[in-house]
PDB file of C-alpha atoms and ligand atoms in Angstrom:
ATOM      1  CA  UNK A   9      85.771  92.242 120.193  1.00 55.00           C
ATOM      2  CA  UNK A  10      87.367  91.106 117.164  1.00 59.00           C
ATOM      3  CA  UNK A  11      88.711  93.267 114.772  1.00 76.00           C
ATOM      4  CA  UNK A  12      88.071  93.403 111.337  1.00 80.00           C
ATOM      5  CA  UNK A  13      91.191  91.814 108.391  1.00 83.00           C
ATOM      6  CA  UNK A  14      92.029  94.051 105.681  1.00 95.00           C
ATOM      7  CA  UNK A  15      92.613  91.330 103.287  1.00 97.00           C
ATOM      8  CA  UNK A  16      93.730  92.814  99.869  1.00 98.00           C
ATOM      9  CA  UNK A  17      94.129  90.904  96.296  1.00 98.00           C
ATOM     10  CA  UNK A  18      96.326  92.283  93.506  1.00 98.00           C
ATOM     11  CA  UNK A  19      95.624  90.093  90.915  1.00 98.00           C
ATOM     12  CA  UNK A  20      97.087  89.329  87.458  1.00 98.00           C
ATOM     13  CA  UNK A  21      98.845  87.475  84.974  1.00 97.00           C
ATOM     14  CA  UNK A  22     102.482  87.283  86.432  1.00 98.00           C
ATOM     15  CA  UNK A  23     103.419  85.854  83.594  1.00 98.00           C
ATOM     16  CA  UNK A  24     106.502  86.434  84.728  1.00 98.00           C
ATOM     17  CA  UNK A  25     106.447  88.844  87.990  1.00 98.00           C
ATOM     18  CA  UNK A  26     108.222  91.974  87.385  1.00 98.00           C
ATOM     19  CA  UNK A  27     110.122  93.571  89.768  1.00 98.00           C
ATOM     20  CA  UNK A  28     107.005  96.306  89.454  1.00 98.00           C
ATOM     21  CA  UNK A  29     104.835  93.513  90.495  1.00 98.00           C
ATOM     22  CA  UNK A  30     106.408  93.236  93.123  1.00 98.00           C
ATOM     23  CA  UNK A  31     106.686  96.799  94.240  1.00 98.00           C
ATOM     24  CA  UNK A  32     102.825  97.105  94.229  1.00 98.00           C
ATOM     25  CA  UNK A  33     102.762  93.806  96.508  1.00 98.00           C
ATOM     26  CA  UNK A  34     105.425  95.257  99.078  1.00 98.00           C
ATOM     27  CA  UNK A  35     103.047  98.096  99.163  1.00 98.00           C
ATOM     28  CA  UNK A  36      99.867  96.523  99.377  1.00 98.00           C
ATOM     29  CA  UNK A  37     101.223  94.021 102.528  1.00 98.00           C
ATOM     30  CA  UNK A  38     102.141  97.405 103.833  1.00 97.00           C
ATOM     31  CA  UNK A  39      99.271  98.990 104.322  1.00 95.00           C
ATOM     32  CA  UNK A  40      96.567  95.756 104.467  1.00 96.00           C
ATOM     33  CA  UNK A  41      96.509  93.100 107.395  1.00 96.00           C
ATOM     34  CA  UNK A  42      97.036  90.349 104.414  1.00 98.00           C
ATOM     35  CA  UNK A  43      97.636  90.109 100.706  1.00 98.00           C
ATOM     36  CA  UNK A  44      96.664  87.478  98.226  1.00 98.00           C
ATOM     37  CA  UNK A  45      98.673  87.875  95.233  1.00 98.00           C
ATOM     38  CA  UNK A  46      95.685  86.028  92.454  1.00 98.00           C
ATOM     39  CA  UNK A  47      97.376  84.556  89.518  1.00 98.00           C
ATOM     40  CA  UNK A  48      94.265  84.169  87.028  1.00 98.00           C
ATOM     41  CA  UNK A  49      94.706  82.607  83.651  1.00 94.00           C
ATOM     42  CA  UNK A  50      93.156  80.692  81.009  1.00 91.00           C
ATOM     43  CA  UNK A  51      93.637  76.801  80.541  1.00 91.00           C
ATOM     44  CA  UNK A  52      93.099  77.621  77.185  1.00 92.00           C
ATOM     45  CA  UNK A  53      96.127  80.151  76.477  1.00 91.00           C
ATOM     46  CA  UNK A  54      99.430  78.893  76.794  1.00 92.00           C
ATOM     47  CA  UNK A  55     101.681  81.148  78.540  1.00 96.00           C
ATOM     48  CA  UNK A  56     105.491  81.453  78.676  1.00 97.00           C
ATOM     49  CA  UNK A  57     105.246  79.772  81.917  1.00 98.00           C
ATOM     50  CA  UNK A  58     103.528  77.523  83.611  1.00 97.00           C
ATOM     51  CA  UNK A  59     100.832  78.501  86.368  1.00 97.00           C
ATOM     52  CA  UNK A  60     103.078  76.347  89.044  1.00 98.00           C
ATOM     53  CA  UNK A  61     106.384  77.995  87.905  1.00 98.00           C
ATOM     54  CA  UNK A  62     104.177  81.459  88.062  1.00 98.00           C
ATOM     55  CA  UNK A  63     103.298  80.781  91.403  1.00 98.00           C
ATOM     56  CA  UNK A  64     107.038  79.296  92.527  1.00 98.00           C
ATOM     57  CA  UNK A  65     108.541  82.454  91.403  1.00 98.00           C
ATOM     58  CA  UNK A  66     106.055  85.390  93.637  1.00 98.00           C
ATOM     59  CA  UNK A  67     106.476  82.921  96.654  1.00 98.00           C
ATOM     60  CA  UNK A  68     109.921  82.901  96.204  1.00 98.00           C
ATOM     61  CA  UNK A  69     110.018  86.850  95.863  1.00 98.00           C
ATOM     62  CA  UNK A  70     107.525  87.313  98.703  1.00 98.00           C
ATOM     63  CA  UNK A  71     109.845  84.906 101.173  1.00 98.00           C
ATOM     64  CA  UNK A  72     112.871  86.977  99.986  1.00 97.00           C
ATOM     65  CA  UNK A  73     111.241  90.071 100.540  1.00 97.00           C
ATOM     66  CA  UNK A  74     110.560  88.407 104.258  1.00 97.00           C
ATOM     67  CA  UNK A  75     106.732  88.780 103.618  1.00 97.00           C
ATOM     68  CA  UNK A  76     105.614  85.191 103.475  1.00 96.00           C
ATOM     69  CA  UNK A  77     103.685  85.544 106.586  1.00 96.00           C
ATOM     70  CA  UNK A  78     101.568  88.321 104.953  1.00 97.00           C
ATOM     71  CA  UNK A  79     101.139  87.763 101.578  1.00 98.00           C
ATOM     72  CA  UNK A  80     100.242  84.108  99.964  1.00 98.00           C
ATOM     73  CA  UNK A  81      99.707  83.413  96.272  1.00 98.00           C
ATOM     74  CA  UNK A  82      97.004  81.358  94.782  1.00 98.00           C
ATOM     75  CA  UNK A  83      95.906  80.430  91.035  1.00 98.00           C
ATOM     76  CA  UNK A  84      92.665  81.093  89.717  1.00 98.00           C
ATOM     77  CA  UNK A  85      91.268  79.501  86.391  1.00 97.00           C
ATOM     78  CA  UNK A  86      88.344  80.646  84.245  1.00 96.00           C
ATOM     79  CA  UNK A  87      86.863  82.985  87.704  1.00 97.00           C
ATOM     80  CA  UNK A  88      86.045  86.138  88.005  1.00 98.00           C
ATOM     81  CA  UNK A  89      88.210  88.393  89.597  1.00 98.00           C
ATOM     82  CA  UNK A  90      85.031  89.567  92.117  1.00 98.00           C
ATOM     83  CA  UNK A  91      84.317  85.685  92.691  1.00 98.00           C
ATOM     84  CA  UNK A  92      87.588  85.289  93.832  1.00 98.00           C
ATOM     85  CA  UNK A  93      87.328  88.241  96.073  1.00 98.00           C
ATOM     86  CA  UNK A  94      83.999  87.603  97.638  1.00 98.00           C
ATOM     87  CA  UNK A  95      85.507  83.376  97.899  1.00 98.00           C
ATOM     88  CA  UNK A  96      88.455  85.179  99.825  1.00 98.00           C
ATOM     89  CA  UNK A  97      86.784  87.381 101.633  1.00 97.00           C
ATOM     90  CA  UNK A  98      88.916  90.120 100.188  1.00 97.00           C
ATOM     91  CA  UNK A  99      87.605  93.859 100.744  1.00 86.00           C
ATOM     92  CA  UNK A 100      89.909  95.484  97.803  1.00 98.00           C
ATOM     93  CA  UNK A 101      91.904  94.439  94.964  1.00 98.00           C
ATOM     94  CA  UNK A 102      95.093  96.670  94.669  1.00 98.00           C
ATOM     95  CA  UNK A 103      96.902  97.566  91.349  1.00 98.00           C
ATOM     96  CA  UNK A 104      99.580  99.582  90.660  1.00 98.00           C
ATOM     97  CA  UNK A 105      99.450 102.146  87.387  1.00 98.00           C
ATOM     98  CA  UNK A 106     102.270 103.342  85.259  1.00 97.00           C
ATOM     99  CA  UNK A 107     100.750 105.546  83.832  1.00 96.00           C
ATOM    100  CA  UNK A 108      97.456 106.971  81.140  1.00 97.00           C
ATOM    101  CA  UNK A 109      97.570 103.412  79.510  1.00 96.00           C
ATOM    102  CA  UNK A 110      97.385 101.736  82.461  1.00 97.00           C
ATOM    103  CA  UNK A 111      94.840 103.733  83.764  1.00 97.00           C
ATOM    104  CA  UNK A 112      92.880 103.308  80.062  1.00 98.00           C
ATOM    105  CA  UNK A 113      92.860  99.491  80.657  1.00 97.00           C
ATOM    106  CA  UNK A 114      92.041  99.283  84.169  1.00 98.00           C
ATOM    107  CA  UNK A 115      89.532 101.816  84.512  1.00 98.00           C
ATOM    108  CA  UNK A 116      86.692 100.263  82.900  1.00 98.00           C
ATOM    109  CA  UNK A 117      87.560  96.927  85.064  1.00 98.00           C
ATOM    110  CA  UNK A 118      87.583  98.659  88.122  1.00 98.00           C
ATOM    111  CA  UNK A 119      84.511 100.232  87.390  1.00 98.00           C
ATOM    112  CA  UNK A 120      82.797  96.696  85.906  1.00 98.00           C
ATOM    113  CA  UNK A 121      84.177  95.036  89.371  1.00 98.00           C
ATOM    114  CA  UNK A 122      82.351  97.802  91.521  1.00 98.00           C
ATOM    115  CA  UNK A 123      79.536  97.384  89.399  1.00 98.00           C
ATOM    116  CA  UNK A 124      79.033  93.272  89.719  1.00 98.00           C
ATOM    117  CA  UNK A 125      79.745  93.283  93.508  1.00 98.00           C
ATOM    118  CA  UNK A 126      80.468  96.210  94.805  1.00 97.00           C
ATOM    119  CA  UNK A 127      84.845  95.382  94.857  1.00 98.00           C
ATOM    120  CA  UNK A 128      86.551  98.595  95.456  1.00 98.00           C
ATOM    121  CA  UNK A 129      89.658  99.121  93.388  1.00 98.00           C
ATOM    122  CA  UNK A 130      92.647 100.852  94.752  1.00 98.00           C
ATOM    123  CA  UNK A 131      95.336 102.379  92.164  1.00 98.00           C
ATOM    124  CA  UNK A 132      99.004 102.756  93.471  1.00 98.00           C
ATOM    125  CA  UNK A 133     101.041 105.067  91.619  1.00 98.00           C
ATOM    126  CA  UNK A 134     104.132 102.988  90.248  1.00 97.00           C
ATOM    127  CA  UNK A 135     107.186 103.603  91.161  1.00 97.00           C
ATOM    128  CA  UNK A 136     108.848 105.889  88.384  1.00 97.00           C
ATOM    129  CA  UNK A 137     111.758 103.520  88.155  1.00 97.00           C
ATOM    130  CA  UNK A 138     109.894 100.620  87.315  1.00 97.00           C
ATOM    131  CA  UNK A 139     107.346 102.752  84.583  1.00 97.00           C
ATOM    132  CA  UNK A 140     108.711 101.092  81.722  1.00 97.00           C
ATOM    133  CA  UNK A 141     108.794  97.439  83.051  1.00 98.00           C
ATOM    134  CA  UNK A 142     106.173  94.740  82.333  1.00 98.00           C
ATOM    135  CA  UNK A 143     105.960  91.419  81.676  1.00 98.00           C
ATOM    136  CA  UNK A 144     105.777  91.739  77.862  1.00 97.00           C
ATOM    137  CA  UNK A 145     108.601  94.043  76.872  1.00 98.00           C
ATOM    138  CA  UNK A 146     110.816  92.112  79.470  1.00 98.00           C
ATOM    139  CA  UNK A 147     109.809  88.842  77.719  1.00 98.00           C
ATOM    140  CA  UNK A 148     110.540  90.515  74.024  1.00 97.00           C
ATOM    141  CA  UNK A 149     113.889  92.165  75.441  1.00 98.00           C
ATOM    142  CA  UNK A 150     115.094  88.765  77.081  1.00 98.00           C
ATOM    143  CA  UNK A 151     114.524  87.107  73.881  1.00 97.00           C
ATOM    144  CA  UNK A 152     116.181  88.673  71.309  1.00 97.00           C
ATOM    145  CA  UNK A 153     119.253  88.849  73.928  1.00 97.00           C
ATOM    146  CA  UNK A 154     118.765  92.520  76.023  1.00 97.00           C
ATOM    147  CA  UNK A 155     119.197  92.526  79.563  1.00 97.00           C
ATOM    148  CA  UNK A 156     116.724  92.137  82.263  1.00 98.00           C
ATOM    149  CA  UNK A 157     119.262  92.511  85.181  1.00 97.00           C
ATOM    150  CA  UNK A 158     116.914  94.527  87.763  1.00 97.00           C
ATOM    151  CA  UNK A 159     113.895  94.071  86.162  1.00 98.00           C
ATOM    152  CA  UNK A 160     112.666  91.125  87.440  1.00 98.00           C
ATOM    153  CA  UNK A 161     113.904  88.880  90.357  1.00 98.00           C
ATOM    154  CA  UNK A 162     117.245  87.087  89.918  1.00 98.00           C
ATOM    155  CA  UNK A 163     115.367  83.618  89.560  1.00 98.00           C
ATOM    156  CA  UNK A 164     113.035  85.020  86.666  1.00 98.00           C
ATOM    157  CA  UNK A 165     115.912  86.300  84.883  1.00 98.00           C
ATOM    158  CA  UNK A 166     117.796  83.086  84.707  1.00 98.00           C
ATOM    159  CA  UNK A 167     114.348  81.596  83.718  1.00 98.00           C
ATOM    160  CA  UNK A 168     113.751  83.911  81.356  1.00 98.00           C
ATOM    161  CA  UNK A 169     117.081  83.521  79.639  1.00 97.00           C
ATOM    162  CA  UNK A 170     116.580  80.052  79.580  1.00 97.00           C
ATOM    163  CA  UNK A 171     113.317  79.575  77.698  1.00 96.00           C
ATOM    164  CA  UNK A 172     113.461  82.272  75.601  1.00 96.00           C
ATOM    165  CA  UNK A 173     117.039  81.703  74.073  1.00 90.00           C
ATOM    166  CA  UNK A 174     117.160  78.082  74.090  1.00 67.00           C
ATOM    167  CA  UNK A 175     117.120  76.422  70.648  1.00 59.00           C
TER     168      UNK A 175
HETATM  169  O1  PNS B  23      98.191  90.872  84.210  1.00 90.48           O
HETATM  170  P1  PNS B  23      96.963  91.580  83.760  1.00 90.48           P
HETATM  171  O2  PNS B  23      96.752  91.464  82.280  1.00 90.48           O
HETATM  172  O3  PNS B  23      96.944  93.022  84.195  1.00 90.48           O
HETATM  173  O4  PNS B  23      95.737  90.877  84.488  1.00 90.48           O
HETATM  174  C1  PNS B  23      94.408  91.194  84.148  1.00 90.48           C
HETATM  175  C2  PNS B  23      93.458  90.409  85.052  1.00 90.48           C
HETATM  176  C3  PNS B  23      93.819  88.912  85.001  1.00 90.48           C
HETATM  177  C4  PNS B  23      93.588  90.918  86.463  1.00 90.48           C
HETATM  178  C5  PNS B  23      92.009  90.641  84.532  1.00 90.48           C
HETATM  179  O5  PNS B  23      91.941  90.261  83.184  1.00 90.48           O
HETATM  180  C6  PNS B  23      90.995  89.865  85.333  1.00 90.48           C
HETATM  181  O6  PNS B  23      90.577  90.307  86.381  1.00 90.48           O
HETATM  182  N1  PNS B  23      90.627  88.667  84.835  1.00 90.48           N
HETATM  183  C7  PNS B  23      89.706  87.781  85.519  1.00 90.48           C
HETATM  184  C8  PNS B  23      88.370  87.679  84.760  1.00 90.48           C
HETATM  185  C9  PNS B  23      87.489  88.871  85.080  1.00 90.48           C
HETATM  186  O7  PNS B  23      87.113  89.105  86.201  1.00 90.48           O
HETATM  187  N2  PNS B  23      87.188  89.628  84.003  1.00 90.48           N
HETATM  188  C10 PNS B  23      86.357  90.803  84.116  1.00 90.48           C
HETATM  189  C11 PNS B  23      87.157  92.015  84.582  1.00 90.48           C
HETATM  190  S1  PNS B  23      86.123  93.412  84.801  1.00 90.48           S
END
């Protein structure tokens, strides 16, 4: 008899991955069979960085984290996030909360997703360490010359550092 895959998606913008991005992803791979980390974006918007050097960056996290077997990354353009679930076979997306604001934004998603298909949404608390990272602040910090050290990976950094400050 074969046994069921818990195949999990945390999708989102990674525009760059965090270091809290990350921590949901270690978690997720920890308690799922596999874990598709879904990069969706618009063609339209123009990011910081491009969906390939969005991508280049989780695998290179994931392999250093010594989870490339379990978790892959794939880029999504103009889907929905349940049409990308049910195309993956994917029984639950996974997302990690900082805290009320987070919960304030993804709340009504979560609740939309269960709606259109059914998708189950599971909320991991964040890691109190991590509560005041995301991709936004780390991108204004970077630019105007803070330090990201520990907030992102070590390649994101240098990236960051280097299209933010240059010119
Ligand atoms: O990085 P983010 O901003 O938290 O990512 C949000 C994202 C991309 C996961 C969300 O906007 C999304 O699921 N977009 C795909 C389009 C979609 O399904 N929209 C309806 C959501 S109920």
């Amino acid at each position: 008899m074969s046994e069921r895959v818990r195949r999990a998606v945390c999708p989102g913008s990674y525009d760059p991955v965090t270091n809290g991005h990350l921590d949901v992803v270690v978690r997720a791979a920890a308690t799922h069979d596999e874990v598709v980390v879904a990069i969706l974006h618009n063609p339209a918007k123009q990011g910081t960085f491009s969906v390939p050097e969005r991508v280049a960056f989780v695998e290179h996290a994931v392999a250093a984290a010594g989870l490339a077997g379990t978790v892959r990354v794939e880029a999504f353009a103009d889907r929905l996030l349940v049409d990308v679930c049910r195309d993956l076979g994917a029984d639950v997306v996974v997302k990690g909360l900082r805290g009320g604001t987070d919960f304030a934004y993804e709340l009504p998603m979560a609740r939309m997703n269960r709606h259109l298909t059914g998708l189950e949404t599971v909320f991991l608390p964040g890691d109190p360490a991590l509560e005041h990272v995301s991709s936004s602040l780390v991108k204004e910090v970077c630019r105007y010359g803070g330090d990201v050290d520990g907030l992102v990976p070590d390649e994101v950094r240098d990236a960051l550092v280097a299209r933010l400050r240059a010119g």
